[in-house]
CSV table of C-alpha atoms in Angstrom, one decimal:
chain,number,residue,atom,x,y,z
A,23,MET,CA,0.0,-0.1,0.1
A,24,LEU,CA,1.5,3.4,-1.0
A,25,VAL,CA,1.3,6.2,1.6
A,26,ALA,CA,1.6,9.8,0.8
A,27,MET,CA,3.0,12.3,3.3
A,28,ILE,CA,1.1,15.8,3.1
A,29,ASP,CA,2.8,18.6,4.7
A,30,ASN,CA,1.9,22.3,4.8
A,31,GLU,CA,3.5,25.7,5.6
A,32,GLU,CA,3.0,25.1,9.1
A,33,ARG,CA,5.4,22.0,8.9
A,34,TYR,CA,3.2,19.4,10.3
A,35,PHE,CA,2.3,16.3,8.5
A,36,THR,CA,-0.7,13.9,7.7
A,37,TYR,CA,-0.4,10.4,5.8
A,38,HIS,CA,-3.1,9.4,3.4
A,39,LEU,CA,-3.5,6.0,2.2
A,40,ILE,CA,-3.5,5.7,-1.8
A,41,TYR,CA,-5.7,3.6,-3.9
A,42,GLY,CA,-5.2,5.1,-7.1
A,43,LEU,CA,-4.8,8.1,-9.0
A,44,ASP,CA,-7.8,10.1,-8.1
A,45,THR,CA,-9.0,13.8,-8.1
A,46,ASP,CA,-8.2,14.4,-4.3
A,47,LEU,CA,-4.8,13.0,-4.6
A,48,ILE,CA,-4.0,15.1,-7.6
A,49,THR,CA,-5.1,18.2,-5.9
A,50,GLU,CA,-3.0,17.4,-2.9
A,51,MET,CA,0.0,17.0,-4.8
A,52,ARG,CA,-0.6,20.2,-6.7
A,53,ASP,CA,-0.8,22.0,-3.5
A,54,LYS,CA,2.4,20.0,-2.3
A,55,PHE,CA,4.2,21.2,-5.5
A,56,GLU,CA,3.3,25.1,-4.7
A,57,LEU,CA,4.7,24.5,-1.4
A,58,TYR,CA,8.0,23.1,-2.5
A,59,HIS,CA,8.2,25.7,-5.0
A,60,LYS,CA,7.8,28.4,-2.1
A,61,ARG,CA,10.4,26.7,-0.2
A,62,LYS,CA,12.6,27.1,-3.3
A,63,VAL,CA,13.1,23.5,-3.8
A,64,ILE,CA,11.4,23.4,-7.0
A,65,PHE,CA,12.2,26.2,-9.4
A,66,ASN,CA,9.3,26.0,-11.9
A,67,GLN,CA,6.3,27.9,-11.0
A,68,SER,CA,3.7,25.3,-12.6
A,69,PHE,CA,2.9,21.8,-11.8
A,70,ASP,CA,2.1,21.3,-15.6
A,71,ASP,CA,5.6,21.9,-16.8
A,72,ASN,CA,7.0,19.0,-18.4
A,73,THR,CA,10.4,19.5,-17.0
A,74,TRP,CA,11.1,20.2,-13.3
A,75,VAL,CA,14.3,21.8,-12.0
A,76,MET,CA,14.9,21.3,-8.2
A,77,SER,CA,17.8,21.9,-5.8
A,78,ASP,CA,18.6,20.6,-2.5
A,79,GLU,CA,21.0,23.7,-1.8
A,80,LYS,CA,24.1,21.4,-2.9
A,81,SER,CA,23.1,20.1,-6.2
A,82,GLN,CA,20.6,20.7,-9.1
A,83,TYR,CA,18.5,18.1,-10.3
A,84,THR,CA,16.0,17.7,-13.4
A,85,LEU,CA,13.0,15.7,-13.7
A,86,ASP,CA,12.3,15.5,-17.6
A,87,PHE,CA,8.7,14.1,-18.0
A,88,SER,CA,8.6,15.0,-21.7
A,89,LEU,CA,10.2,11.8,-22.8
A,90,LEU,CA,7.1,9.9,-22.0
A,91,LEU,CA,5.3,12.1,-24.7
A,92,ILE,CA,8.3,11.7,-27.2
A,93,ASN,CA,10.5,8.9,-26.9
A,94,TYR,CA,8.3,6.3,-25.1
A,95,GLN,CA,4.9,7.4,-26.5
A,96,PHE,CA,4.2,4.3,-28.5
A,97,VAL,CA,5.3,1.7,-25.6
A,98,VAL,CA,3.3,3.7,-23.0
A,99,ARG,CA,0.1,3.4,-25.3
A,100,GLN,CA,0.7,0.0,-27.1
A,101,ASN,CA,2.2,-2.0,-24.2
A,102,MET,CA,0.7,-0.4,-21.2
A,103,MET,CA,-2.5,0.8,-22.6
A,104,VAL,CA,-1.9,4.0,-21.0
A,105,ASP,CA,-2.5,7.5,-22.4
A,106,PRO,CA,1.0,9.1,-22.6
A,107,GLU,CA,-0.4,12.4,-20.9
A,108,GLN,CA,-1.8,10.3,-18.0
A,109,MET,CA,1.4,8.6,-17.6
A,110,VAL,CA,2.9,12.1,-17.3
A,111,LEU,CA,0.5,12.9,-14.6
A,112,ALA,CA,0.9,9.5,-12.8
A,113,CYS,CA,4.8,10.3,-12.7
A,114,LYS,CA,4.5,13.9,-11.6
A,115,VAL,CA,2.2,12.8,-8.6
A,116,TYR,CA,4.6,9.8,-7.7
A,117,ALA,CA,7.5,12.3,-7.8
A,118,MET,CA,5.6,14.8,-5.4
A,119,ILE,CA,4.5,11.8,-3.1
A,120,GLN,CA,8.4,11.2,-2.7
A,121,PHE,CA,9.1,14.8,-1.6
A,122,GLY,CA,9.8,15.1,1.9
A,123,VAL,CA,10.6,11.5,2.1
A,124,HIS,CA,13.3,10.6,-0.2
A,125,ALA,CA,16.3,12.8,-1.3
A,126,LEU,CA,16.2,14.4,-4.7
A,127,ALA,CA,18.6,12.1,-6.1
A,128,THR,CA,16.4,9.3,-5.2
A,129,ILE,CA,13.3,10.9,-6.8
A,130,VAL,CA,15.1,11.3,-10.0
A,131,SER,CA,16.4,7.6,-9.9
A,132,SER,CA,12.9,6.4,-9.6
A,133,LEU,CA,12.0,8.2,-13.0
A,134,ARG,CA,15.1,7.0,-14.5
A,135,ALA,CA,14.2,3.4,-13.4
A,136,LEU,CA,10.9,3.8,-15.2
A,137,TYR,CA,12.9,4.9,-18.5
A,138,GLN,CA,15.2,2.1,-18.4
A,139,LEU,CA,12.1,-0.4,-18.2
A,140,LEU,CA,10.3,1.6,-21.2
A,141,ASP,CA,13.6,1.4,-22.9
A,142,LYS,CA,13.7,-2.3,-22.7
A,143,LEU,CA,10.2,-2.6,-23.8
A,144,ILE,CA,11.1,-1.2,-27.1
A,145,THR,CA,12.9,-4.3,-28.1
A,146,GLN,CA,12.0,-7.2,-25.5
A,147,ASP,CA,8.9,-8.5,-24.1
A,148,ILE,CA,8.0,-7.7,-20.6
A,149,GLN,CA,9.4,-11.1,-19.1
A,150,THR,CA,12.9,-10.6,-20.6
A,151,ALA,CA,12.9,-7.0,-19.7
A,152,LEU,CA,12.2,-7.6,-16.0
A,153,GLN,CA,14.7,-10.5,-15.7
A,154,THR,CA,17.5,-8.2,-17.0
A,155,MET,CA,16.8,-5.3,-14.5
A,156,SER,CA,18.8,-5.0,-11.4
A,157,LEU,CA,16.9,-5.4,-8.1
A,158,SER,CA,17.5,-1.7,-6.9
A,159,VAL,CA,16.1,-0.7,-10.3
A,160,LEU,CA,12.8,-2.9,-9.6
A,161,HIS,CA,12.8,-1.7,-5.9
A,162,ALA,CA,12.4,1.9,-7.3
A,163,LEU,CA,9.5,0.9,-9.4
A,164,ALA,CA,7.7,-1.0,-6.7
A,165,ASP,CA,5.1,1.7,-5.7
A,166,PHE,CA,4.6,3.5,-9.0
A,167,PHE,CA,2.4,1.1,-11.0
A,168,PRO,CA,-0.7,0.9,-8.7
A,169,LEU,CA,-1.2,4.4,-9.6
A,170,LEU,CA,-2.2,3.4,-13.1
A,171,ASP,CA,-5.6,2.9,-14.0
A,172,SER,CA,-5.0,0.0,-16.6
A,173,SER,CA,-6.1,-3.5,-17.1
A,174,SER,CA,-3.2,-3.9,-19.4
A,175,GLU,CA,-1.6,-7.6,-19.0
A,176,THR,CA,1.9,-5.9,-19.0
A,177,ILE,CA,1.0,-3.5,-16.0
A,178,LEU,CA,-0.7,-6.5,-14.1
A,179,TYR,CA,2.4,-8.8,-14.9
A,180,ILE,CA,4.8,-6.1,-13.5
A,181,GLN,CA,2.9,-5.6,-10.2
A,182,ASP,CA,2.8,-9.2,-9.8
A,183,VAL,CA,6.6,-9.3,-10.3
A,184,LEU,CA,7.4,-6.4,-8.0
A,185,ASP,CA,5.2,-7.5,-5.4
A,186,ALA,CA,7.0,-11.0,-5.2
A,187,ILE,CA,10.3,-9.2,-4.7
A,188,PRO,CA,11.6,-9.0,-1.1
A,189,PRO,CA,12.1,-5.4,0.3
A,190,ALA,CA,15.4,-3.9,-0.1
A,191,PRO,CA,17.6,-4.6,3.0
A,192,ARG,CA,18.2,-1.4,5.2
A,193,ALA,CA,21.8,-0.7,5.8
A,194,ASN,CA,22.7,-1.1,9.6
A,195,LYS,CA,24.4,2.2,10.1
A,196,ARG,CA,24.3,4.2,13.3
A,197,ARG,CA,25.0,7.9,13.3
A,198,SER,CA,28.1,9.1,14.8
A,199,LEU,CA,27.9,11.3,17.7
A,200,ALA,CA,29.9,14.5,18.2
A,201,PRO,CA,32.5,14.7,21.0
A,202,PHE,CA,31.0,15.3,24.3
A,203,VAL,CA,32.6,18.5,24.6
A,204,SER,CA,30.4,19.8,21.9
A,205,TYR,CA,27.3,18.8,23.9
A,206,PHE,CA,28.7,20.8,27.0
A,207,ARG,CA,29.5,23.8,24.9
A,208,PHE,CA,26.1,23.6,23.5
A,209,SER,CA,24.7,23.2,26.9
A,210,ASP,CA,26.5,26.5,28.1
A,211,VAL,CA,25.2,28.3,25.0
A,212,MET,CA,21.6,27.5,25.8
A,213,THR,CA,22.2,28.5,29.5
A,214,GLN,CA,23.4,31.8,28.6
A,215,PHE,CA,20.8,32.6,26.0
A,216,TRP,CA,17.9,31.5,28.2
A,217,GLU,CA,19.4,33.8,31.1
A,218,HIS,CA,19.2,36.8,28.8
A,219,ALA,CA,16.4,36.0,26.5
A,220,GLU,CA,13.4,38.4,26.2
A,221,SER,CA,9.8,37.0,26.5
A,222,GLU,CA,9.1,36.6,22.9
A,223,GLN,CA,12.3,34.7,22.5
A,224,MET,CA,11.5,32.5,25.3
A,225,ILE,CA,8.2,31.6,23.8
A,226,ARG,CA,9.7,31.0,20.3
A,227,PHE,CA,12.4,28.6,21.5
A,228,PHE,CA,10.8,26.9,24.5
A,229,PRO,CA,10.2,23.6,22.6
A,230,LEU,CA,13.9,23.4,21.9
A,231,TRP,CA,14.8,24.5,25.4
A,232,LEU,CA,12.5,21.7,26.7
A,233,TRP,CA,13.6,18.9,24.2
A,234,TRP,CA,17.4,19.7,25.1
A,235,ASN,CA,16.6,19.7,28.9
A,236,LEU,CA,14.7,16.4,28.6
A,237,THR,CA,16.9,14.7,26.5
A,238,THR,CA,20.6,16.2,27.1
A,239,ILE,CA,23.2,14.2,29.4
A,240,ARG,CA,23.5,16.6,32.1
A,241,ARG,CA,27.0,17.6,33.3
A,242,CYS,CA,27.8,17.2,36.9
A,243,ASP,CA,30.2,20.1,37.9
A,244,GLN,CA,32.8,19.2,40.5
A,245,PRO,CA,32.3,20.8,44.0
A,246,SER,CA,35.1,23.2,44.8
A,247,LEU,CA,37.4,21.9,47.5
A,248,HIS,CA,38.4,24.1,50.3
């Protein structure tokens, strides 16, 4: 089951179960597009643009949906029995579903995975195409095809194959902690700030102050010896 994270300008989140590409979902993803445009993550002003330029402040990325209307129009229409414009819409919605959940590079990779599959379908049958694709590419496609409203045997076969693939293993990585002296210094900064903060600043930063005092390692100062 695909789940969409819906966020807003107040930066709280709701999660919606997705059963298909319906009007409500499209509207929510259009609104989410506008939100990420305001946050300067997406440079385009319109959801309807067929090429999106995005940035994560370190790198710039491009999602080019126009290839579905040019390079892959025949494959989409004949093999998958989906209107190319509808495929473009599904890809845009799927991309927006991933915003706030995955890195931009991952979102771009999921579209590339679809293009890789469509490339193979130009010259191969669906069974051969899927057999020659890597697991990482197949994992990137796992949640996309349920969005398509099609009774195409190709799409149904793809869904059956993807459903049978075990989930991608999660890397067993633990985050590295900063040296303890950094925590102590931050604690000193927090204490000094709070002692001199104005009322408005206290109200604004109270959640941070509360979180720090509930979760931090408290330093025990050594008593002075006389």
